[in-house]
Amino acid sequence: MQIAPSLVLAWSAFIATSVVGTAHGQTFATSTLVVADTGQVLDILPFDWNGDGDLDLTLALAGGSVLRLRNPGVAQSWTGGIGIGGTNAMSELEYTDLGGPGTGRDLVIGYLFGAPLGWSASGTNNVLGPVQLVSAPTSFLAEIDVADVDGDGVEDVVCMTASPPTIGMVAGDGQGGLTPYVTLAQGSDLRGLETTLGASKGDLRLFDVDGDGHLDITIAGGTEGVLAMKGQGGGSFGPMELLSPVPIAHEHLFADLDGVAPLDLVVWDVSGGSSIGSRVDWAAGLPGGGFAAPVQLDGVVGRGPTVIADIDGNGLADIAYEKAGALWCILSNGGGDFTAPEWLGECGDALEIEVGDFDADGDVDLVVSTEVPDPFVPFSQTFPLRIHWNDGVPQPSAGSGLVGTPRQVSVQAGGEQVLTLDSGGIGDFYVMCGTATGVLPGLDIPEVGLNLPLNADAYFSYLLGQLPNQPGGIAPMPGSTFGESGFLSGTHSVRVRVPPGTDPSLVGLTLHHAFVTFDFGPGGLGALVFVSNAVPLTLVP
């Protein structure tokens, strides 16, 4: 299909006079009080710790204990009790399998001070055993992540400590325990991290950045930006190197925000130095392990925690956060296109936010720990824990099967995007559709319970207006080619052509294309049976 010169004026006029809707169907209007006062929460870990198939909660408390809450599958009936007692504040929790005789639900504990790390093996009836501490020449833990980094089949713990600042590893011994701490980087090797870790700024992840099959250590919190130590196999890592020049950050994640492989980098950036000036930046993942220049997301100026999850069910990661006592989110439409911030509901001043499908309805819910001051008793407060339910009906599953490269084409030089169709054998006849105004809310097809992730606009109508086209190919038309349809036989390719010298006023426009399939029998075209994902194409200078 070719972008028609005759549509340039129509597109420009349509885009100038239309408001792109951001409705997504999801609300968080209802919530359940799980615990009226947990004590101050430092970490929330959603995990099915009792193995019954329901997503439970484990909380790290500032008072030095772990609170485990059991989800019985009924929203109002959470039960549980103190899982582990202690005296040191527990800053971070991770479940793992340390290779012992238990259930594979051993708990690794990071401490704020004193011994930096400990573990508790899971025993009979999922009861946690006594905490055992790791021998380490450091204290005041900042962050941990858990994975098998040395390739021996047993998970290990990679740590970032703050006093003194180090990056280190504690290997699983295969017998249900952890070996002594091994320092991987310290001092000047940290490239500026040594000045920020002591202030408890920083975040650590294990992620294969360059796709070589070895997990890398990625760290936010340095003065240069997000750093990485590339994995070399066998538990060894290369020197610290710059991954992305995002300023001092509190947290980072790798997630799909634009619908294009590889995963993108999302950073909760607090470089403004103010508790009311935090922001979110993202950098698109590039083939080979690099990232595009970081971009600040407009309108996201929150105070509280930030989480990354697919809020609206379109398969792309969205960003939820607390600001001024309310939950907000920005939604990803794909191709680097995001909605304006949307209000999700009141929550109070949040200490921690996590995500999970706690009622098993297919929607992502938010669990929020808040701090509520006592208006009559100075310096007194309670810490309620609530689950805010995603009440919206999820978008019907649209399927998959469309891949497109490249994702950008120059209007000056022209070019084409190749779309490869594969419905997995569902349907006999396909029709390619497109939009110039985004993928949400899309078009519901209630007769078959599907949602086409394209908005109806002038471009959408024009494409369908050119049908029927020559089955199995592209039929020439005066000045342009549109209305692609045909019979499927395995995979099929469609080319979206942008002619050289296309009107430069269209720079920045993102088109999305998707296809649907129909059964075809003796009586002709039958029922619609498949809807693909949408693939973006952005017009650049």
Coordinates of C-alpha atoms in Angstrom, one line a residue:
M1 CA 0.0 0.0 0.0
Q2 CA 1.3 3.5 -0.8
I3 CA 0.8 6.7 1.1
A4 CA -1.2 8.7 -1.4
P5 CA -0.3 12.3 -2.1
S6 CA -4.0 13.0 -2.4
L7 CA -4.4 12.2 1.3
V8 CA -1.8 14.6 2.6
L9 CA -4.3 17.5 2.8
A10 CA -7.0 15.3 4.3
W11 CA -4.7 13.8 6.9
S12 CA -3.3 17.2 7.9
A13 CA -6.8 18.7 8.3
F14 CA -8.1 15.7 10.2
I15 CA -5.2 15.6 12.6
A16 CA -5.4 19.4 13.2
T17 CA -9.1 19.3 14.1
S18 CA -9.4 15.9 15.9
V19 CA -8.8 15.1 19.5
V20 CA -7.2 11.7 19.9
G21 CA -9.0 9.8 22.6
T22 CA -7.1 8.1 25.4
A23 CA -10.0 6.2 27.0
H24 CA -8.9 2.7 27.9
G25 CA -11.8 1.2 29.8
Q26 CA -9.9 0.5 33.0
T27 CA -10.7 2.2 36.4
F28 CA -9.5 1.6 39.9
A29 CA -12.6 3.0 41.7
T30 CA -12.9 0.1 44.2
S31 CA -10.3 -1.1 46.7
T32 CA -10.1 -3.6 49.6
L33 CA -8.4 -2.9 52.9
V34 CA -6.1 -5.9 53.4
V35 CA -4.5 -4.8 56.7
A36 CA -5.5 -1.7 58.7
D37 CA -2.0 -1.1 60.0
T38 CA 1.0 -3.1 58.8
G39 CA 3.6 -0.9 60.3
Q40 CA 5.9 0.9 57.9
V41 CA 6.4 -1.1 54.8
L42 CA 9.8 -1.0 53.0
D43 CA 9.1 -3.6 50.3
I44 CA 6.1 -5.4 48.8
L45 CA 6.7 -8.8 47.1
P46 CA 3.7 -10.4 45.3
F47 CA 4.4 -14.1 45.2
D48 CA 2.4 -17.4 45.6
W49 CA 4.4 -18.4 48.7
N50 CA 2.0 -21.2 49.7
G51 CA 1.7 -22.8 46.2
D52 CA -2.1 -22.8 46.0
G53 CA -2.2 -20.8 42.7
D54 CA -3.4 -17.5 44.2
L55 CA -1.0 -14.5 44.3
D56 CA -0.1 -13.8 47.9
L57 CA 1.9 -10.9 49.5
T58 CA 5.1 -10.8 51.5
L59 CA 6.0 -7.5 53.2
A60 CA 9.3 -6.2 54.6
L61 CA 8.7 -4.1 57.6
A62 CA 10.8 -1.3 59.0
G63 CA 10.4 -2.8 62.5
G64 CA 12.5 -5.8 61.5
S65 CA 10.0 -8.5 60.5
V66 CA 8.4 -10.1 57.5
L67 CA 4.6 -10.1 57.2
R68 CA 3.2 -12.8 54.9
L69 CA -0.4 -12.5 53.8
R70 CA -2.3 -15.4 52.2
N71 CA -4.8 -14.8 49.4
P72 CA -7.6 -17.4 49.7
G73 CA -9.1 -16.4 46.4
V74 CA -11.7 -14.2 48.0
A75 CA -10.9 -10.5 47.9
Q76 CA -12.1 -9.6 51.4
S77 CA -10.6 -12.6 53.2
W78 CA -6.8 -12.1 53.3
T79 CA -5.2 -13.9 56.2
G80 CA -1.7 -14.3 57.5
G81 CA 0.7 -13.4 60.2
I82 CA 4.3 -12.6 61.0
G83 CA 6.6 -14.8 58.9
I84 CA 10.0 -13.9 60.4
G85 CA 10.8 -11.8 63.4
G86 CA 14.0 -9.7 63.8
T87 CA 15.6 -6.5 64.9
N88 CA 17.1 -5.0 61.8
A89 CA 14.9 -3.3 59.2
M90 CA 14.4 -5.5 56.1
S91 CA 14.7 -3.4 53.0
E92 CA 14.2 -5.9 50.2
L93 CA 12.8 -9.4 49.7
E94 CA 13.2 -12.0 46.9
Y95 CA 11.9 -15.6 46.7
T96 CA 14.2 -18.1 45.1
D97 CA 15.3 -21.7 45.0
L98 CA 18.6 -22.2 46.8
G99 CA 18.8 -25.9 45.9
G100 CA 17.9 -27.3 49.2
P101 CA 15.3 -29.9 50.1
G102 CA 12.5 -27.4 50.6
T103 CA 9.8 -26.2 48.2
G104 CA 11.8 -23.8 46.1
R105 CA 10.2 -20.8 48.0
D106 CA 13.2 -19.8 50.1
L107 CA 13.3 -16.1 51.1
V108 CA 16.4 -13.9 50.6
I109 CA 16.4 -10.8 52.8
G110 CA 18.3 -7.6 52.4
Y111 CA 18.8 -5.5 55.5
L112 CA 19.1 -1.7 55.8
F113 CA 22.0 -2.0 58.2
G114 CA 24.1 -4.5 60.1
A115 CA 24.6 -7.8 58.2
P116 CA 23.6 -6.9 54.6
L117 CA 22.0 -10.1 53.6
G118 CA 20.3 -13.2 55.0
W119 CA 18.1 -16.1 54.0
S120 CA 15.4 -18.2 55.4
A121 CA 14.8 -21.7 53.9
S122 CA 11.2 -22.8 53.3
G123 CA 10.3 -26.0 55.0
T124 CA 7.3 -28.2 55.8
N125 CA 3.9 -26.5 55.1
N126 CA 5.8 -23.4 53.7
V127 CA 7.0 -22.4 57.1
L128 CA 10.1 -20.3 56.9
G129 CA 13.1 -21.4 59.0
P130 CA 15.4 -19.2 61.1
V131 CA 17.3 -16.5 59.4
Q132 CA 20.9 -17.2 58.5
L133 CA 23.2 -14.3 57.8
V134 CA 25.8 -14.0 55.0
S135 CA 29.4 -13.3 55.9
A136 CA 30.3 -10.0 54.2
P137 CA 32.8 -7.2 54.8
T138 CA 30.1 -4.6 54.3
S139 CA 26.8 -3.3 55.8
F140 CA 23.8 -1.2 54.7
L141 CA 22.4 -3.0 51.7
A142 CA 21.0 -1.0 48.9
E143 CA 19.5 -3.5 46.4
I144 CA 19.5 -7.2 45.4
D145 CA 18.4 -9.3 42.5
V146 CA 18.3 -13.1 42.1
A147 CA 19.1 -15.3 39.2
D148 CA 21.5 -18.1 38.2
V149 CA 24.4 -16.0 37.0
D150 CA 27.2 -18.6 37.2
G151 CA 25.3 -21.3 35.2
D152 CA 25.4 -24.0 37.8
G153 CA 21.6 -24.4 38.0
V154 CA 21.2 -22.8 41.4
E155 CA 20.1 -19.2 41.8
D156 CA 22.5 -16.6 43.1
V157 CA 22.1 -13.2 44.7
V158 CA 23.8 -10.1 43.3
C159 CA 24.0 -7.2 45.7
M160 CA 24.6 -3.4 45.8
T161 CA 25.8 -2.2 49.2
A162 CA 26.3 1.3 50.5
S163 CA 28.7 1.1 53.4
P164 CA 31.3 0.7 51.9
P165 CA 29.8 1.0 48.4
T166 CA 30.3 -2.2 46.5
I167 CA 28.7 -4.5 43.9
G168 CA 29.0 -8.1 44.9
M169 CA 27.6 -11.6 44.5
V170 CA 26.5 -14.3 47.0
A171 CA 26.3 -17.7 45.2
G172 CA 23.7 -20.3 46.0
D173 CA 25.5 -23.4 47.4
G174 CA 23.0 -25.9 46.0
Q175 CA 22.2 -27.2 49.5
G176 CA 19.7 -24.5 50.5
G177 CA 22.2 -21.9 51.6
L178 CA 24.4 -19.0 50.4
T179 CA 28.2 -18.7 50.2
P180 CA 30.2 -15.8 51.5
Y181 CA 30.0 -12.4 49.8
V182 CA 32.4 -11.8 46.8
T183 CA 33.1 -8.2 45.8
L184 CA 32.8 -7.6 42.1
A185 CA 33.4 -3.8 42.0
Q186 CA 34.3 -1.1 44.5
G187 CA 36.0 2.2 44.8
S188 CA 36.8 4.0 41.5
D189 CA 35.5 1.0 39.6
L190 CA 32.0 2.1 40.5
R191 CA 32.2 5.2 38.2
G192 CA 30.5 7.6 40.6
L193 CA 28.2 5.1 42.4
E194 CA 30.3 5.4 45.5
T195 CA 29.0 9.0 46.1
T196 CA 25.3 8.1 45.7
L197 CA 25.0 4.6 47.3
G198 CA 25.6 6.1 50.7
A199 CA 22.5 8.2 50.2
S200 CA 20.4 5.2 49.5
K201 CA 20.0 6.2 45.8
G202 CA 20.3 3.4 43.4
D203 CA 18.8 0.3 41.9
L204 CA 20.2 -3.0 40.6
R205 CA 18.8 -5.4 38.0
L206 CA 20.0 -8.6 36.3
F207 CA 19.2 -8.5 32.6
D208 CA 20.8 -9.7 29.4
V209 CA 21.3 -6.3 27.8
D210 CA 23.3 -7.4 24.8
G211 CA 21.5 -10.7 24.1
D212 CA 24.6 -12.9 24.4
G213 CA 23.0 -15.3 26.7
H214 CA 24.8 -14.0 29.9
L215 CA 23.0 -12.0 32.5
D216 CA 24.4 -8.5 32.9
I217 CA 24.3 -6.3 36.1
T218 CA 22.6 -3.0 35.4
I219 CA 22.7 -0.2 38.0
A220 CA 20.9 3.1 38.2
G221 CA 22.2 5.7 40.7
G222 CA 25.5 6.9 39.3
T223 CA 26.3 10.4 38.4
E224 CA 26.9 9.4 34.8
G225 CA 23.7 7.6 34.2
V226 CA 22.6 3.9 34.1
L227 CA 25.6 1.7 34.2
A228 CA 26.2 -2.0 33.4
M229 CA 28.7 -4.8 34.1
K230 CA 28.4 -7.2 31.2
G231 CA 28.2 -10.9 32.1
Q232 CA 31.0 -13.1 30.8
G233 CA 29.7 -16.5 32.0
G234 CA 30.6 -18.5 35.0
G235 CA 29.7 -15.7 37.4
S236 CA 32.3 -13.3 36.1
F237 CA 31.6 -9.7 34.9
G238 CA 33.4 -7.1 32.8
P239 CA 34.2 -3.5 34.0
M240 CA 31.5 -1.0 34.7
E241 CA 30.4 0.8 31.5
L242 CA 27.8 3.5 30.7
L243 CA 24.5 2.1 29.4
S244 CA 22.4 5.2 29.1
P245 CA 23.1 8.8 30.1
V246 CA 20.1 9.2 32.3
P247 CA 20.8 11.4 35.5
I248 CA 20.8 10.1 39.0
A249 CA 17.9 7.7 39.3
H250 CA 16.0 5.9 41.9
E251 CA 14.8 2.9 39.9
H252 CA 15.0 1.4 36.4
L253 CA 13.3 -1.4 34.6
F254 CA 13.4 -3.1 31.2
A255 CA 10.0 -3.3 29.5
D256 CA 8.3 -3.1 26.1
L257 CA 6.9 0.5 25.8
D258 CA 7.0 0.9 22.0
G259 CA 6.1 -2.6 20.7
V260 CA 9.5 -3.0 19.1
A261 CA 12.2 -5.5 20.1
P262 CA 14.4 -5.4 22.1
L263 CA 13.0 -4.2 25.4
D264 CA 13.3 -0.5 26.4
L265 CA 14.8 1.2 29.4
V266 CA 12.5 3.0 31.8
V267 CA 14.0 5.1 34.6
W268 CA 12.3 6.8 37.5
D269 CA 14.5 9.9 37.6
V270 CA 14.8 12.0 40.7
S271 CA 17.6 14.3 39.5
G272 CA 15.7 17.3 40.5
G273 CA 16.6 16.6 44.1
S274 CA 13.2 17.2 45.4
S275 CA 10.6 14.8 46.8
I276 CA 8.0 16.6 44.7
G277 CA 10.1 16.8 41.5
S278 CA 10.5 13.2 40.4
R279 CA 10.0 12.3 36.7
V280 CA 10.1 9.3 34.3
D281 CA 12.5 8.9 31.4
W282 CA 12.6 6.2 28.8
A283 CA 15.1 5.1 26.2
A284 CA 14.1 2.8 23.3
G285 CA 16.0 -0.4 23.0
L286 CA 18.2 -0.8 19.9
P287 CA 19.5 -4.0 18.2
G288 CA 22.8 -5.1 19.7
G289 CA 22.1 -4.0 23.2
G290 CA 22.2 -0.2 23.0
F291 CA 19.5 2.4 23.7
A292 CA 18.3 5.5 22.0
A293 CA 18.7 8.9 23.7
P294 CA 16.6 9.1 26.8
V295 CA 13.4 11.1 26.6
Q296 CA 11.4 12.6 29.5
L297 CA 7.7 11.6 29.5
D298 CA 5.6 14.8 29.5
G299 CA 3.4 15.5 32.5
V300 CA 4.8 12.8 34.8
V301 CA 5.8 14.7 37.9
G302 CA 5.0 12.5 40.8
R303 CA 6.1 12.3 44.4
G304 CA 5.6 8.7 45.2
P305 CA 6.5 5.2 44.0
T306 CA 6.4 4.2 40.3
V307 CA 5.6 0.8 38.8
I308 CA 5.7 -0.5 35.3
A309 CA 2.9 -2.9 34.1
D310 CA 0.4 -3.4 31.3
I311 CA -2.5 -1.5 32.8
D312 CA -4.9 -1.5 29.8
G313 CA -4.2 -5.0 28.5
N314 CA -2.9 -4.0 25.1
G315 CA 0.4 -5.9 25.5
L316 CA 2.6 -2.8 26.1
A317 CA 4.1 -1.7 29.4
D318 CA 2.4 1.4 31.0
I319 CA 3.6 3.5 33.9
A320 CA 1.6 4.0 37.1
Y321 CA 2.6 6.2 40.0
E322 CA 1.3 8.1 43.0
K323 CA 1.0 11.9 43.0
A324 CA -0.7 14.1 45.6
G325 CA -2.5 11.2 47.2
A326 CA -3.9 9.7 43.9
L327 CA -2.9 7.0 41.5
W328 CA -2.1 8.1 38.0
C329 CA -0.9 6.4 34.8
I330 CA 0.4 7.1 31.4
L331 CA -0.4 4.5 28.8
S332 CA 1.7 3.3 25.9
N333 CA 0.1 3.3 22.5
G334 CA 3.1 1.7 20.8
G335 CA 5.7 3.3 18.6
G336 CA 6.8 5.7 21.4
D337 CA 3.4 7.2 21.6
F338 CA 2.0 7.8 25.1
T339 CA -1.2 9.2 26.5
A340 CA -1.4 12.2 28.8
P341 CA -1.5 11.3 32.5
E342 CA -4.7 9.7 33.5
W343 CA -6.2 9.7 37.0
L344 CA -7.0 6.2 38.4
G345 CA -8.4 7.0 41.8
E346 CA -7.5 8.2 45.3
C347 CA -5.0 6.2 47.4
G348 CA -3.4 8.4 50.0
D349 CA 0.4 9.1 50.4
A350 CA 2.0 6.0 49.1
L351 CA 5.1 4.4 50.5
E352 CA 5.2 1.4 48.2
I353 CA 3.2 0.3 45.1
E354 CA 3.3 -3.1 43.5
V355 CA 1.3 -4.9 40.8
G356 CA -0.3 -8.3 40.4
D357 CA -3.5 -10.0 39.3
F358 CA -4.8 -10.7 42.8
D359 CA -8.3 -11.7 41.7
A360 CA -7.2 -13.8 38.7
D361 CA -9.5 -11.9 36.3
G362 CA -6.8 -11.1 33.7
D363 CA -6.5 -7.4 34.8
V364 CA -3.4 -5.9 36.6
D365 CA -4.3 -4.7 40.1
L366 CA -2.3 -2.3 42.3
V367 CA -1.4 -3.0 45.9
V368 CA -0.5 0.2 47.8
S369 CA 1.0 0.8 51.2
T370 CA 0.2 4.3 52.5
E371 CA 1.0 6.4 55.6
V372 CA -1.9 8.1 57.4
P373 CA -0.9 10.6 60.1
D374 CA -3.0 10.7 63.3
P375 CA -4.6 14.2 63.4
F376 CA -4.8 14.1 67.2
V377 CA -1.5 12.5 68.2
P378 CA 1.7 14.2 67.0
F379 CA 4.2 12.0 65.2
S380 CA 1.8 9.1 65.2
Q381 CA 0.5 7.3 62.1
T382 CA -0.9 4.1 60.7
F383 CA 0.1 2.2 57.6
P384 CA -2.9 0.7 55.9
L385 CA -2.4 -1.7 53.0
R386 CA -5.0 -1.7 50.2
I387 CA -5.5 -3.5 46.9
H388 CA -7.0 -1.2 44.2
W389 CA -8.8 -3.4 41.8
N390 CA -8.7 -2.9 38.1
D391 CA -12.4 -2.8 37.5
G392 CA -12.4 -2.2 33.8
V393 CA -13.3 -4.9 31.4
P394 CA -10.1 -6.0 29.7
Q395 CA -9.7 -5.4 26.0
P396 CA -10.7 -8.6 24.2
S397 CA -7.7 -10.7 23.2
A398 CA -6.6 -9.6 19.7
G399 CA -4.1 -12.2 18.9
S400 CA -0.8 -11.6 17.2
G401 CA 0.9 -12.4 13.9
L402 CA 2.0 -9.1 12.4
V403 CA 5.7 -8.0 12.3
G404 CA 6.9 -4.9 10.6
T405 CA 10.4 -3.4 9.7
P406 CA 11.6 -0.8 9.7
R407 CA 9.5 1.3 12.2
Q408 CA 10.5 4.7 10.7
V409 CA 10.6 6.0 7.1
S410 CA 11.9 9.3 5.8
V411 CA 9.4 11.6 4.1
Q412 CA 12.2 13.2 2.1
A413 CA 14.0 10.1 0.9
G414 CA 11.0 7.8 0.9
G415 CA 11.0 4.1 1.6
E416 CA 8.9 1.2 2.6
Q417 CA 7.9 -0.9 5.6
V418 CA 7.5 -4.6 5.1
L419 CA 4.7 -6.1 7.1
T420 CA 4.7 -9.9 7.5
L421 CA 1.4 -11.5 8.2
D422 CA 0.9 -14.8 10.0
S423 CA -2.5 -15.7 11.5
G424 CA -1.3 -19.1 12.6
G425 CA -3.7 -20.8 10.1
I426 CA -6.8 -19.0 11.5
G427 CA -8.9 -17.7 8.7
D428 CA -8.6 -18.0 4.9
F429 CA -8.9 -14.4 3.7
Y430 CA -7.2 -11.3 5.1
V431 CA -7.9 -7.5 5.0
M432 CA -5.2 -5.0 5.9
C433 CA -6.4 -2.0 7.9
G434 CA -4.7 1.2 9.1
T435 CA -5.1 4.3 11.3
A436 CA -3.3 7.7 11.7
T437 CA -4.7 8.4 15.2
G438 CA -3.5 5.6 17.4
V439 CA -4.6 2.2 18.7
L440 CA -6.7 3.1 21.7
P441 CA -9.6 2.6 22.3
G442 CA -9.7 0.7 19.0
L443 CA -12.8 -0.8 17.5
D444 CA -14.8 -3.4 19.4
I445 CA -16.3 -6.1 17.2
P446 CA -19.0 -7.4 19.6
E447 CA -20.3 -10.1 17.3
V448 CA -17.1 -12.1 17.8
G449 CA -15.8 -10.6 21.0
L450 CA -12.6 -9.1 19.5
N451 CA -11.1 -5.6 19.5
L452 CA -9.3 -4.2 16.4
P453 CA -6.4 -2.1 17.8
L454 CA -7.0 0.8 15.3
N455 CA -9.0 4.0 15.6
A456 CA -11.5 4.8 12.9
D457 CA -10.4 7.9 11.0
A458 CA -10.0 9.3 7.5
Y459 CA -7.0 6.9 6.7
F460 CA -8.9 3.9 8.0
S461 CA -12.0 4.7 5.9
Y462 CA -9.9 5.4 2.8
L463 CA -8.2 2.0 3.0
L464 CA -11.4 0.1 3.4
G465 CA -13.0 2.2 0.6
Q466 CA -10.5 0.8 -1.9
L467 CA -11.6 -2.8 -1.2
P468 CA -12.1 -5.3 -2.8
N469 CA -8.6 -5.4 -4.1
Q470 CA -6.9 -8.1 -6.1
P471 CA -6.7 -11.2 -3.8
G472 CA -3.1 -12.1 -2.9
G473 CA -1.5 -9.0 -4.2
I474 CA -1.5 -5.2 -4.6
A475 CA -3.6 -3.8 -7.4
P476 CA -2.4 -0.6 -9.1
M477 CA -4.6 2.5 -8.7
P478 CA -4.3 6.0 -10.1
G479 CA -1.5 7.7 -8.2
S480 CA -1.4 5.2 -5.3
T481 CA -2.1 1.7 -4.1
F482 CA -4.4 1.0 -1.2
G483 CA -6.9 -1.6 0.0
E484 CA -4.7 -4.6 0.5
S485 CA -6.5 -7.9 0.8
G486 CA -6.2 -11.5 -0.4
F487 CA -6.0 -15.2 0.4
L488 CA -3.6 -16.5 3.1
S489 CA -1.3 -19.3 2.5
G490 CA 1.2 -19.5 5.3
T491 CA 2.8 -16.1 5.8
H492 CA 2.3 -13.2 3.5
S493 CA 4.1 -9.8 3.1
V494 CA 2.6 -6.4 2.5
R495 CA 4.7 -3.3 1.8
V496 CA 3.7 0.2 3.0
R497 CA 5.4 2.6 0.6
V498 CA 6.2 6.2 1.4
P499 CA 7.0 8.1 -1.8
P500 CA 10.1 10.4 -1.9
G501 CA 9.2 14.0 -1.3
T502 CA 6.1 13.3 0.8
D503 CA 4.8 16.5 2.4
P504 CA 7.1 17.4 5.4
S505 CA 4.1 18.5 7.5
L506 CA 3.5 14.8 8.1
V507 CA 6.8 14.4 10.0
G508 CA 6.0 13.0 13.4
L509 CA 2.9 11.2 12.3
T510 CA 2.7 7.6 13.4
L511 CA 0.6 5.2 11.3
H512 CA -0.5 1.9 12.7
H513 CA -1.5 -1.1 10.6
A514 CA -3.2 -4.4 11.6
F515 CA -5.0 -7.2 9.7
V516 CA -8.1 -9.3 10.2
T517 CA -9.0 -12.7 8.7
F518 CA -12.2 -14.2 7.6
D519 CA -13.3 -17.8 6.9
F520 CA -13.9 -18.4 3.2
G521 CA -16.1 -21.2 1.9
P522 CA -18.4 -22.3 -0.9
G523 CA -20.7 -19.4 0.0
G524 CA -18.0 -16.8 -0.2
L525 CA -16.7 -14.7 2.6
G526 CA -17.6 -16.0 6.1
A527 CA -17.2 -14.9 9.7
L528 CA -14.3 -12.7 11.0
V529 CA -12.2 -15.1 13.1
F530 CA -8.8 -13.3 13.8
V531 CA -7.5 -9.9 14.6
S532 CA -3.8 -9.2 14.6
N533 CA -1.7 -6.8 16.7
A534 CA -1.0 -3.3 15.4
V535 CA 2.5 -2.3 14.1
P536 CA 3.5 1.4 14.0
L537 CA 5.2 3.3 11.3
T538 CA 6.5 6.8 12.1
L539 CA 7.3 9.4 9.5
V540 CA 10.6 11.2 10.1
P541 CA 12.3 14.0 8.2

